[in-house]
Coordinates of C-alpha atoms in Angstrom, one line a residue:
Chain W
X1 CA 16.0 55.7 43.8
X2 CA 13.5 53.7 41.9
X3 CA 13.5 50.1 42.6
X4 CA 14.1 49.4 38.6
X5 CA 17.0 51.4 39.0
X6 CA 18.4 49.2 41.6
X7 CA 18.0 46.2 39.9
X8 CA 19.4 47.9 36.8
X9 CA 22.5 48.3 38.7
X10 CA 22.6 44.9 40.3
X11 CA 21.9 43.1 37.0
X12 CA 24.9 45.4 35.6
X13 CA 27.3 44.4 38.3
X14 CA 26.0 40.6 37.9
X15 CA 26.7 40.7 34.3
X16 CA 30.1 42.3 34.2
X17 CA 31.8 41.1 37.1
X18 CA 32.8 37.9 36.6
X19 CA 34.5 39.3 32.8
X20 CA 36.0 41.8 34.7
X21 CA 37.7 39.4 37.2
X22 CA 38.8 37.3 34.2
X23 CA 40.5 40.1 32.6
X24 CA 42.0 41.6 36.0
X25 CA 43.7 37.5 36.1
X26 CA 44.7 38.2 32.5
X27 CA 46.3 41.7 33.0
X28 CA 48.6 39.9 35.7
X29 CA 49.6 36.8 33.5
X30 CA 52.7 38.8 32.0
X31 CA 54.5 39.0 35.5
X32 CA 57.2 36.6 35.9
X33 CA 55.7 33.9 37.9
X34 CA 57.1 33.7 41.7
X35 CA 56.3 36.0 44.7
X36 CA 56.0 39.5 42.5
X37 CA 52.5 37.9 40.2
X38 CA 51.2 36.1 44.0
X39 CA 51.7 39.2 46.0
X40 CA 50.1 41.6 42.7
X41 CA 47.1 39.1 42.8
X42 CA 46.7 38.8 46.1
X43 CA 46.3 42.9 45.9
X44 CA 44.4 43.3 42.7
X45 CA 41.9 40.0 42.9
X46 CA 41.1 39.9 46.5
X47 CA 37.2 40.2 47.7
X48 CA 36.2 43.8 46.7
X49 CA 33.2 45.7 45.3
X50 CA 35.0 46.4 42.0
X51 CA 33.2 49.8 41.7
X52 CA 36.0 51.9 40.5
X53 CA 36.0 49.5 36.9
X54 CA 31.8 48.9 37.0
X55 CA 32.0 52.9 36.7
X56 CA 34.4 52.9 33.8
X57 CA 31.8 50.4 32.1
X58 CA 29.0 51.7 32.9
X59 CA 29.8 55.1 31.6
X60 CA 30.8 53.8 28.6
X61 CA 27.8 52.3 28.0
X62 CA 26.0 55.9 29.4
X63 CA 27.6 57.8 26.7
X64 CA 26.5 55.4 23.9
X65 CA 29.0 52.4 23.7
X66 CA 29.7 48.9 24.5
X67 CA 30.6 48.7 28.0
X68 CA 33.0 45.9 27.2
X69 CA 35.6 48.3 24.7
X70 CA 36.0 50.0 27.9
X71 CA 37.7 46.8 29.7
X72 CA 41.3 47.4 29.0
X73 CA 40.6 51.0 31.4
X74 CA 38.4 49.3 33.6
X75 CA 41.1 47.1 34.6
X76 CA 43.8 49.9 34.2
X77 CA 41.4 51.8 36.8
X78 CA 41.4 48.7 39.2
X79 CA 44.9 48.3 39.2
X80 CA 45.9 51.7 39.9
X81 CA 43.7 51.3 42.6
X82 CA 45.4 48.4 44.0
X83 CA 48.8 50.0 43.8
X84 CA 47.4 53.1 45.8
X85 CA 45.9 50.1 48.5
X86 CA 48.9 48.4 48.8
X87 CA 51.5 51.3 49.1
X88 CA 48.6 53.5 51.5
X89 CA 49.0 50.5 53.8
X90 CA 52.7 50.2 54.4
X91 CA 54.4 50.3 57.2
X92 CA 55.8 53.5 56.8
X93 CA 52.5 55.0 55.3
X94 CA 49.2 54.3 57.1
X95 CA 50.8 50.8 58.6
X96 CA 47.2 48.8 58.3
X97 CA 47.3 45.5 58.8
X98 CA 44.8 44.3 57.7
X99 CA 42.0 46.0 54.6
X100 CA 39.0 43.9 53.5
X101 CA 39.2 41.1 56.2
X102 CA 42.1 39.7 55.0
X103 CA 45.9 40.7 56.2
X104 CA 47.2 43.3 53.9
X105 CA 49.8 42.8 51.3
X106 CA 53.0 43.6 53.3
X107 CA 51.7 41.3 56.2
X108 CA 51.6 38.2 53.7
X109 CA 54.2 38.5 51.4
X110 CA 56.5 41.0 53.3
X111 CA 57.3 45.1 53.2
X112 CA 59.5 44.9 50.1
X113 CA 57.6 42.6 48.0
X114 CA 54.4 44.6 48.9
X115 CA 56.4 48.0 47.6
X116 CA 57.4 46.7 44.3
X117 CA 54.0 44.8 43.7
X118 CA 52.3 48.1 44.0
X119 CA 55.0 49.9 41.3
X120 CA 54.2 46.7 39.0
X121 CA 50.5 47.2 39.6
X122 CA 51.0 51.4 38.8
X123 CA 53.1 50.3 35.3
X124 CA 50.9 47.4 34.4
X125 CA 47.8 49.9 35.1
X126 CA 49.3 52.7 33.1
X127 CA 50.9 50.6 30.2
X128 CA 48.5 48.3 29.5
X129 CA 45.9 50.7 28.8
X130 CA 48.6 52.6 26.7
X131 CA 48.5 49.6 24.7
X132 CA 44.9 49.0 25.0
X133 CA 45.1 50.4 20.7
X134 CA 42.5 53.0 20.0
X135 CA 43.2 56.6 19.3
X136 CA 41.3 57.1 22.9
X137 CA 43.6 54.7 24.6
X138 CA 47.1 57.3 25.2
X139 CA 44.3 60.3 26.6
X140 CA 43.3 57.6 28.6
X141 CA 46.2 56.6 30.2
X142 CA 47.5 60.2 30.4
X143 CA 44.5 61.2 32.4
X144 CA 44.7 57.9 34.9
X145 CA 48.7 59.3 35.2
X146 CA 47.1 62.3 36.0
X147 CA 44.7 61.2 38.5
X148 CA 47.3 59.7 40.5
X149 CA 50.4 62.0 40.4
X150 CA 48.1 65.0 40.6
X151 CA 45.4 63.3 42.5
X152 CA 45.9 59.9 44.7
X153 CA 49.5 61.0 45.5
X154 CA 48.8 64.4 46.6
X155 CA 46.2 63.4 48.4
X156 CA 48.3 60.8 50.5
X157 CA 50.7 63.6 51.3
X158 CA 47.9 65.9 52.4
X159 CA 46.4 62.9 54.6
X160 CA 50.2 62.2 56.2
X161 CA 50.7 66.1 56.8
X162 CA 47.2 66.3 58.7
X163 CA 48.0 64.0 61.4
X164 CA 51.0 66.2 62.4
X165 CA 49.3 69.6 62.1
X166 CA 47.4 71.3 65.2
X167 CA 44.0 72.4 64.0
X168 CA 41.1 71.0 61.2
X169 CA 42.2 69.2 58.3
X170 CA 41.2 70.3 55.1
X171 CA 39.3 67.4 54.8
X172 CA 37.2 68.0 51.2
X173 CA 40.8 68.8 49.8
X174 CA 42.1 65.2 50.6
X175 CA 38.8 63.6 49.8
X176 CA 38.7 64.8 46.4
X177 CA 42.1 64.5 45.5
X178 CA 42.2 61.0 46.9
X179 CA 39.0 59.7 46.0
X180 CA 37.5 62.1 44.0
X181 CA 40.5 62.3 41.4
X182 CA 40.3 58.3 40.9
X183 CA 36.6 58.2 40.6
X184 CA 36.5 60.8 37.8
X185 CA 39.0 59.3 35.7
X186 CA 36.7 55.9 35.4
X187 CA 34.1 57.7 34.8
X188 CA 35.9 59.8 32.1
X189 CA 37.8 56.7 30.8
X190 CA 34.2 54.9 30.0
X191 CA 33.2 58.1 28.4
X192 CA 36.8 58.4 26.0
X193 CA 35.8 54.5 24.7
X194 CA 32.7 55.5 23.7
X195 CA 34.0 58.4 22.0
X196 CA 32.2 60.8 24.3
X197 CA 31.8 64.8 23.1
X198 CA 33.0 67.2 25.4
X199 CA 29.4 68.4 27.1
X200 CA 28.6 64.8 27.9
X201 CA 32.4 64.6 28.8
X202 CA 32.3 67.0 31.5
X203 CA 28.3 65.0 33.2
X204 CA 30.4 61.9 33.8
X205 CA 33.5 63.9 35.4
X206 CA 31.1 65.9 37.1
X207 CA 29.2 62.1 38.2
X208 CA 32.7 60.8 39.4
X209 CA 33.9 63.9 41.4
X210 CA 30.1 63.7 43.4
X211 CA 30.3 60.0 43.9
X212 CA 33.7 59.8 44.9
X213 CA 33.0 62.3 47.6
X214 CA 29.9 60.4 48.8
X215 CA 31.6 57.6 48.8
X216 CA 34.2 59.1 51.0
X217 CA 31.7 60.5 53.6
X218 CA 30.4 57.1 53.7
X219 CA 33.7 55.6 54.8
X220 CA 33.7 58.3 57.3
X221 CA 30.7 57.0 58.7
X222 CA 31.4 53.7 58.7
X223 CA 35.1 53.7 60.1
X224 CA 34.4 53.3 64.3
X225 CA 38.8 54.8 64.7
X226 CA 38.6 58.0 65.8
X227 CA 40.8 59.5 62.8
X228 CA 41.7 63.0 63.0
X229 CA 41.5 63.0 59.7
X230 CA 38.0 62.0 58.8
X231 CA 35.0 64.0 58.5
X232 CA 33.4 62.9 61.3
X233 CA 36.0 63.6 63.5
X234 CA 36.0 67.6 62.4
X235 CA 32.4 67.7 61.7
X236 CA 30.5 65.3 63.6
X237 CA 28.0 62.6 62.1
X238 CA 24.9 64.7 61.4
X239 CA 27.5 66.8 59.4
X240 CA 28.5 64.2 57.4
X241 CA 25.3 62.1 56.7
X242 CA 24.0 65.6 54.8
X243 CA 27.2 66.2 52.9
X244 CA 26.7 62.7 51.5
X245 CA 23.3 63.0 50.8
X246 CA 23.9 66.7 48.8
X247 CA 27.0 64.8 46.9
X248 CA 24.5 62.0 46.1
X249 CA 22.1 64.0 45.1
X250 CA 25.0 66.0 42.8
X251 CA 25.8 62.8 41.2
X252 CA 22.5 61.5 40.9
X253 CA 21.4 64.7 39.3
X254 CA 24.4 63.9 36.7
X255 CA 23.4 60.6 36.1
X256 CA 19.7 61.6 35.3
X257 CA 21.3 64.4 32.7
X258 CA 23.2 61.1 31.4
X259 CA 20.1 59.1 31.3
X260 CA 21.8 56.0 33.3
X261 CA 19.8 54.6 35.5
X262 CA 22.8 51.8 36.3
X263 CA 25.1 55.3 37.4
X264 CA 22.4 56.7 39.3
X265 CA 21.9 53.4 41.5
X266 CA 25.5 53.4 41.8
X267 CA 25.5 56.6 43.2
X268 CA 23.2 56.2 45.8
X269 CA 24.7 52.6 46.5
X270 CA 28.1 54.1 47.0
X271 CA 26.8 56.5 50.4
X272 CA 24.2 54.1 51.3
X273 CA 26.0 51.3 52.2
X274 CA 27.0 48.9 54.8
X275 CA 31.0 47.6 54.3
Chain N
X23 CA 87.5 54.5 20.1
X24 CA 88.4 57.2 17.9
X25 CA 88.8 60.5 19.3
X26 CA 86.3 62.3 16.9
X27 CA 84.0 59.7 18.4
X28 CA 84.8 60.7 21.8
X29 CA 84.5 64.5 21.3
X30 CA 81.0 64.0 19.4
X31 CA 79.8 62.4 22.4
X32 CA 81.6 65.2 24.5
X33 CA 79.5 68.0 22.4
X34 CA 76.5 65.7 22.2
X35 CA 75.7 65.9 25.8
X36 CA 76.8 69.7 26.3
X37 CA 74.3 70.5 24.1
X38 CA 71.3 68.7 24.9
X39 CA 71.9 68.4 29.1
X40 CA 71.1 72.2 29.9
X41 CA 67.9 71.3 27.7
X42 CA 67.3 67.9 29.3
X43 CA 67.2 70.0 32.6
X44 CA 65.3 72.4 31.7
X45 CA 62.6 70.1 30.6
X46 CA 62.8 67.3 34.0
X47 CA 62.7 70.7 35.6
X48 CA 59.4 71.3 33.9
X49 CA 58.1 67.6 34.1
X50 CA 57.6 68.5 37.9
X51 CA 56.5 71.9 37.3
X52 CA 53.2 70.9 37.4
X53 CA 53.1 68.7 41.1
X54 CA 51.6 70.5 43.9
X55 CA 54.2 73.4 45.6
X56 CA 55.1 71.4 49.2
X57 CA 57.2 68.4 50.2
X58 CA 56.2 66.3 47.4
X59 CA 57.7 68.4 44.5
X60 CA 60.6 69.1 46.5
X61 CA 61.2 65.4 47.3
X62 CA 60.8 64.3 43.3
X63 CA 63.4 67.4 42.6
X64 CA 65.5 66.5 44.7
X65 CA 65.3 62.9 43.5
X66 CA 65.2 63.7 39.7
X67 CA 67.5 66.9 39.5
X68 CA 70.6 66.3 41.6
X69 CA 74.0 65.6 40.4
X70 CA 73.9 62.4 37.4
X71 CA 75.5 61.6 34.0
X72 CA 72.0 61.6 32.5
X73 CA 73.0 58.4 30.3
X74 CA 69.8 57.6 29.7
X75 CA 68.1 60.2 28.7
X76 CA 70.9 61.4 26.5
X77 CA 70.9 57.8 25.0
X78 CA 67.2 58.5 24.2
X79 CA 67.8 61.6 21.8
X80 CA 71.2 59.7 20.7
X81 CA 68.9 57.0 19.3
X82 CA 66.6 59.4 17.7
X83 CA 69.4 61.3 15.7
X84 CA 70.7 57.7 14.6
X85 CA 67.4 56.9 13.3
X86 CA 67.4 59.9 11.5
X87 CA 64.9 62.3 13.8
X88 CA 66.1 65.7 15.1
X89 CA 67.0 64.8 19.0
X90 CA 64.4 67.4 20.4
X91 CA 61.6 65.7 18.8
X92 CA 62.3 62.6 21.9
X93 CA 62.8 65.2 24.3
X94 CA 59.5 64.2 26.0
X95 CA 60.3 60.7 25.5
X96 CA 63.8 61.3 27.3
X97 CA 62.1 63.1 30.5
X98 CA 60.1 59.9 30.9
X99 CA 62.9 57.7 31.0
X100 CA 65.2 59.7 33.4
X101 CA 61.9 60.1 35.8
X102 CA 61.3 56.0 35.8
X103 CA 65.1 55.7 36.2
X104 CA 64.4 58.3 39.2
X105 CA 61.6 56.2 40.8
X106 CA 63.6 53.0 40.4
X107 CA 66.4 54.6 42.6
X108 CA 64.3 56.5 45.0
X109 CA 62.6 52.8 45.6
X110 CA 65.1 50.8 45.8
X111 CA 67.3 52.7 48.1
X112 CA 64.1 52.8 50.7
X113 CA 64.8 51.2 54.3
X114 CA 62.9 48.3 53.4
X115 CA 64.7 47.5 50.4
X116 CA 68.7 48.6 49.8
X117 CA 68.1 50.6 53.0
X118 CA 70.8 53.1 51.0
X119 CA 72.0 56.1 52.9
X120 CA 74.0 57.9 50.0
X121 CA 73.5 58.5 46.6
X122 CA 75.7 60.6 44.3
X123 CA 77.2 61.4 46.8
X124 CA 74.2 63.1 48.6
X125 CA 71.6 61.6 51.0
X126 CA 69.1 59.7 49.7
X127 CA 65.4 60.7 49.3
X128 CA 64.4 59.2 52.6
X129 CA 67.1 60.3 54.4
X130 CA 66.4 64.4 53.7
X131 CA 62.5 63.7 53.3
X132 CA 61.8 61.1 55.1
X133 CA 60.4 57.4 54.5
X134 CA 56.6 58.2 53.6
X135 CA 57.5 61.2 51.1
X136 CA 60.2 59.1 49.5
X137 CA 57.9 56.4 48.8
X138 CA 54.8 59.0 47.3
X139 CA 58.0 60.8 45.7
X140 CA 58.6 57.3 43.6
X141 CA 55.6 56.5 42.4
X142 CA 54.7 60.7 41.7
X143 CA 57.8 60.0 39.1
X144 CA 56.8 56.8 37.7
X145 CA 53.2 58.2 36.9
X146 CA 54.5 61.4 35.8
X147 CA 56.8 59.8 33.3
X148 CA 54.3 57.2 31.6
X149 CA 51.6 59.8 31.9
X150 CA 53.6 62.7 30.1
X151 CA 54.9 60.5 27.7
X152 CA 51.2 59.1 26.7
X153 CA 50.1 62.8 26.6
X154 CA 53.3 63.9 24.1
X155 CA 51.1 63.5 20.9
X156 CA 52.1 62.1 17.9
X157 CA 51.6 58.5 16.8
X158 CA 54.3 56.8 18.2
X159 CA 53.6 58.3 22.5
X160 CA 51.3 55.6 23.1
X161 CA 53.6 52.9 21.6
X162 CA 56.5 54.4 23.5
X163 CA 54.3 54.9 26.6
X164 CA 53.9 51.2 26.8
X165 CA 57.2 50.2 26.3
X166 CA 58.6 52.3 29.0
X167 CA 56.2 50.7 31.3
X168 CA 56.6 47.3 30.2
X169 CA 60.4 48.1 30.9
X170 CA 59.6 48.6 34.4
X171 CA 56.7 46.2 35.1
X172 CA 58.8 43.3 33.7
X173 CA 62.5 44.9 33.8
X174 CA 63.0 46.9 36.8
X175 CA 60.8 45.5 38.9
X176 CA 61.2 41.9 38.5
X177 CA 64.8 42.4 38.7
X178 CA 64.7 44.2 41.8
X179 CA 62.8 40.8 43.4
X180 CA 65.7 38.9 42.2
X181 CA 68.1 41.0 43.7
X182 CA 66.3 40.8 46.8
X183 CA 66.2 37.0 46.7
X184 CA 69.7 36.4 45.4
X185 CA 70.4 37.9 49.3
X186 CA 68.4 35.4 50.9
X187 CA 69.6 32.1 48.6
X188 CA 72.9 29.7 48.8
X189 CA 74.3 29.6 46.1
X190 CA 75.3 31.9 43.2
X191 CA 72.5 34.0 41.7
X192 CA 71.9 34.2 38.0
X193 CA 73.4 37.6 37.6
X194 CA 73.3 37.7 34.0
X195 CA 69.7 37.9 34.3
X196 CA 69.0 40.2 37.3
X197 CA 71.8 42.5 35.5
X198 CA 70.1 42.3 32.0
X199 CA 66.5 43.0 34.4
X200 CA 67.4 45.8 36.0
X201 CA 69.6 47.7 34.4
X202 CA 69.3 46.3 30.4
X203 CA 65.5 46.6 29.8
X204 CA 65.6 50.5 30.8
X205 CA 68.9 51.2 28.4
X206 CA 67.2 49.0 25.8
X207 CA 63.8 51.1 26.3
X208 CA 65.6 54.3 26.5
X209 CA 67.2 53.5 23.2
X210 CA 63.6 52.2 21.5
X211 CA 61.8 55.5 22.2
X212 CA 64.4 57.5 20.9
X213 CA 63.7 55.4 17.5
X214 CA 59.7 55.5 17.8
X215 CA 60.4 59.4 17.8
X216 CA 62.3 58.9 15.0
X217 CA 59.6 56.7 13.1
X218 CA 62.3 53.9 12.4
X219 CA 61.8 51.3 10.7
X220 CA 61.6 47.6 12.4
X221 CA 65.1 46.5 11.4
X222 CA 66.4 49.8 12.6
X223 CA 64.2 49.4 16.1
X224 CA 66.0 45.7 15.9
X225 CA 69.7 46.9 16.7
X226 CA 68.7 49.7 18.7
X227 CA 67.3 47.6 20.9
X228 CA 70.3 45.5 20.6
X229 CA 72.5 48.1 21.7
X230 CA 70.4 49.2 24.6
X231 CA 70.9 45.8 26.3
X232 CA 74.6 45.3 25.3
X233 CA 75.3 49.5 26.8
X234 CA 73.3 48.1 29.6
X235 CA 75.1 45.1 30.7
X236 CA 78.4 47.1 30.0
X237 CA 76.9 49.5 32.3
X238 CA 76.3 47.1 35.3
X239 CA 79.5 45.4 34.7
X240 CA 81.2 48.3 34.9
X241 CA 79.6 49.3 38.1
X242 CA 80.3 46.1 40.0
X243 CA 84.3 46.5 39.0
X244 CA 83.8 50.0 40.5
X245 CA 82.0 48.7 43.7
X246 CA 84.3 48.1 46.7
X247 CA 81.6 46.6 49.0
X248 CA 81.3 42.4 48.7
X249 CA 77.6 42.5 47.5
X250 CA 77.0 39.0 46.8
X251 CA 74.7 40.0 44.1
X252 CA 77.6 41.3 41.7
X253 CA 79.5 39.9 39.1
X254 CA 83.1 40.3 40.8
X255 CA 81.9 38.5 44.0
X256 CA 80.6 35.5 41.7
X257 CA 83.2 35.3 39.0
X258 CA 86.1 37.8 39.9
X259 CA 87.3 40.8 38.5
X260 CA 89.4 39.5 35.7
X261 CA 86.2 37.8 34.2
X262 CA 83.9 40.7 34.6
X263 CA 86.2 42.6 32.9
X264 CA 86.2 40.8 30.1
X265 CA 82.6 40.2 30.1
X266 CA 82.4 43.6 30.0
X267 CA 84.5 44.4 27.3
X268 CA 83.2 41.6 25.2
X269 CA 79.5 43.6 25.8
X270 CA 80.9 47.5 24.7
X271 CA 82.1 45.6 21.7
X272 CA 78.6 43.9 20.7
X273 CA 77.2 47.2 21.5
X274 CA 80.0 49.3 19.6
X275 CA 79.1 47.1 16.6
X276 CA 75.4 47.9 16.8
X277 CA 76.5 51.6 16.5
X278 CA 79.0 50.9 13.8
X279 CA 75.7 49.0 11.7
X280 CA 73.6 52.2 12.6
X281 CA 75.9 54.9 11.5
X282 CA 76.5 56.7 15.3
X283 CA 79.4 58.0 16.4
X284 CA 77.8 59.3 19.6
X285 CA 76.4 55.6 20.6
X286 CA 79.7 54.2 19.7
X287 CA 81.2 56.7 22.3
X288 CA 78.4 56.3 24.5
X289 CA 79.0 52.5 24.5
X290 CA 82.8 52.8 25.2
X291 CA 82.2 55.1 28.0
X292 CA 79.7 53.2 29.7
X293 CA 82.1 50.8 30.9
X294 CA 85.2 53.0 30.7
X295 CA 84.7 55.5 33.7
X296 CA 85.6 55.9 37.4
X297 CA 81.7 56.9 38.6

């Protein structure tokens, strides 16, 4: 990656983050106030790369619009990503107590308070962006249904099922359904906003489906627990360092076709990474 | 009620629940073969009067639309109404054993399935419903979800608290929460399908929330265990019963404006019934 390229990427984060956060607070202000709106903010506005809704904006701007008409799904992108957080870390689910250096919802605020902040944060995700006006707006919010009943969910099951089975996981399965899946639909979402053709349609899904499965690897790498359900478990670390780098190099490949230099620096900044 | 009101209701239903099946069973048609699709049929098929669903294409025939034009519309409901149960009878939250008189989600699937089972249905049900085409899927799309982000949801958090306060809770609102703001969104969609007018939309919406308190009241009367958070255990029977009855007739009269003989029925035997 060209140093320009980083800095493209870096200035794009610097610009849009802080408009993102405001609008992720704004998203949240319908909730009744009380311990529902503290435990969905806690979950939705805690410290956090934000990369899932910088990829809805920045592929709106890669197929030829205004990153900001894409806000309404970059923050129905983040918020179904919280929900997927908060319910993935339940007791009854992965039981994590803690996710990003900070306790995790159900630790704070409790198990059932966590459960129904994460079915507010799936409606609120899904609904708002319904709403979001704009003949793309109902596609939209049909295909980030999609990416989570067909995609995150599945994924989850496939993830639970592996840790009781004897023998290898199916570990690019769950990746892409539970990464992969969510990753695509930003990138799509950016491109519906802009009113995206079909050919340049199918680059950014392509993009999102490399990315997410980079950024997946890289987790892999980074994660000391000896999960049986991680790709360096099955596959050992040389393994996965060159499945990450032919994923980036997928995506990056995309990104070139789009002519984003901000989407190619996220895709190399999404395997090569430290936290 | 008249009796011609009652058997239009009667026919009403026998003709459009073998469709309304046909369709939830097709909703789910397209989740992975396994445990999941097995835990949301289970949790969206079984035995179930299929009141709001039926209340959906009710409200599109009084608004002057043919019935089957909601029917997508109606699957979206009944699947939210299938999350909220699947949820809230979770250990965690009701920690309910027995449901229809089956056992619950958890209970057959276990805990981690049941909760992936829930929010499979809610995203399948916004999602599907955005995807239905037509102008009015997005607008409808958004209301169902508003219905659960600031309905079910919020209610369910009240519920939950009104256990843990002195003092009687405010059941008129946790009642008008969780069970009114699905009835009253059922009953909108069915008149977005429709392409009512706003005044029309006005008393529809009226009678969802009047059917919907009815509802509730007429659950509580039916409930034999001393939940604290019910109407008999706050203000007796006698009262609820007449709080009831002063609800079918608000929403009888909503029927009466609009010209329905099947809401009228449906209203009546909301609170009139022995399950």
């Amino acid at each position: 990656m060209s140093s320009s390229a980083a800095n493209a990427s870096g200035a794009f984060a610097a610009l849009w983050r802080p408009r993102l956060d405001e609008a992720l607070l704004d998203l949240i202000s319908g909730l009744p106030q009380g311990r529902l709106r503290e435990a969905c903010a806690y979950g939705l506005l805690g410290p956090g790369k934000r990369l899932r809704p910088l990829l809805v904006l920045a592929s709106c701007e890669a197929a030829g619009g205004e990153p900001g008409v894409a806000m309404a799904a970059a923050c129905a992108v983040e918020a179904v990503h919280a929900f997927s957080l908060v319910h993935d870390d339940l007791p009854c689910m992965d039981d994590d107590d803690e996710r990003r250096g900070r306790p995790t919802v159900h630790v704070v605020h409790g198990e059932a308070t966590a459960l129904l902040a994460g079915d507010a944060l799936l409606a609120l995700g899904l609904g708002s962006l319904a709403a979001a006006g704009g003949a793309w707006a109902a596609r939209a919010s049909a295909c980030l249904a999609e990416a989570t009943w067909a995609g995150l969910v599945p994924g989850q099951v496939l993830d639970l099922e592996a840790r009781d089975t004897v023998g290898p996981p199916d570990l690019e399965t769950i990746h892409r359904l539970k990464t992969g899946r969510l990753m695509e639909a930003a990138c799509l979402l950016g491109g519906f906003a802009a009113e995206a053709d079909a050919a340049r349609l199918d680059v950014l899904a392509e993009y999102g489906r490399e990315l997410g499965l980079a950024f997946q690897l890289a987790d892999d790498l980074l994660d000391d627990d000896a999960d049986p359900a991680s790709w360096v478990a099955v596959h050992g670390r040389e393994a996965t360092r060159k499945a990450g780098e032919a994923a980036v190099a997928r995506a990056v490949a995309a990104a070139v076709t789009l002519g984003s230099s901000v989407l190619e620096a996220f895709a190399v900044g999404a395997f090569h990474r430290r936290v």
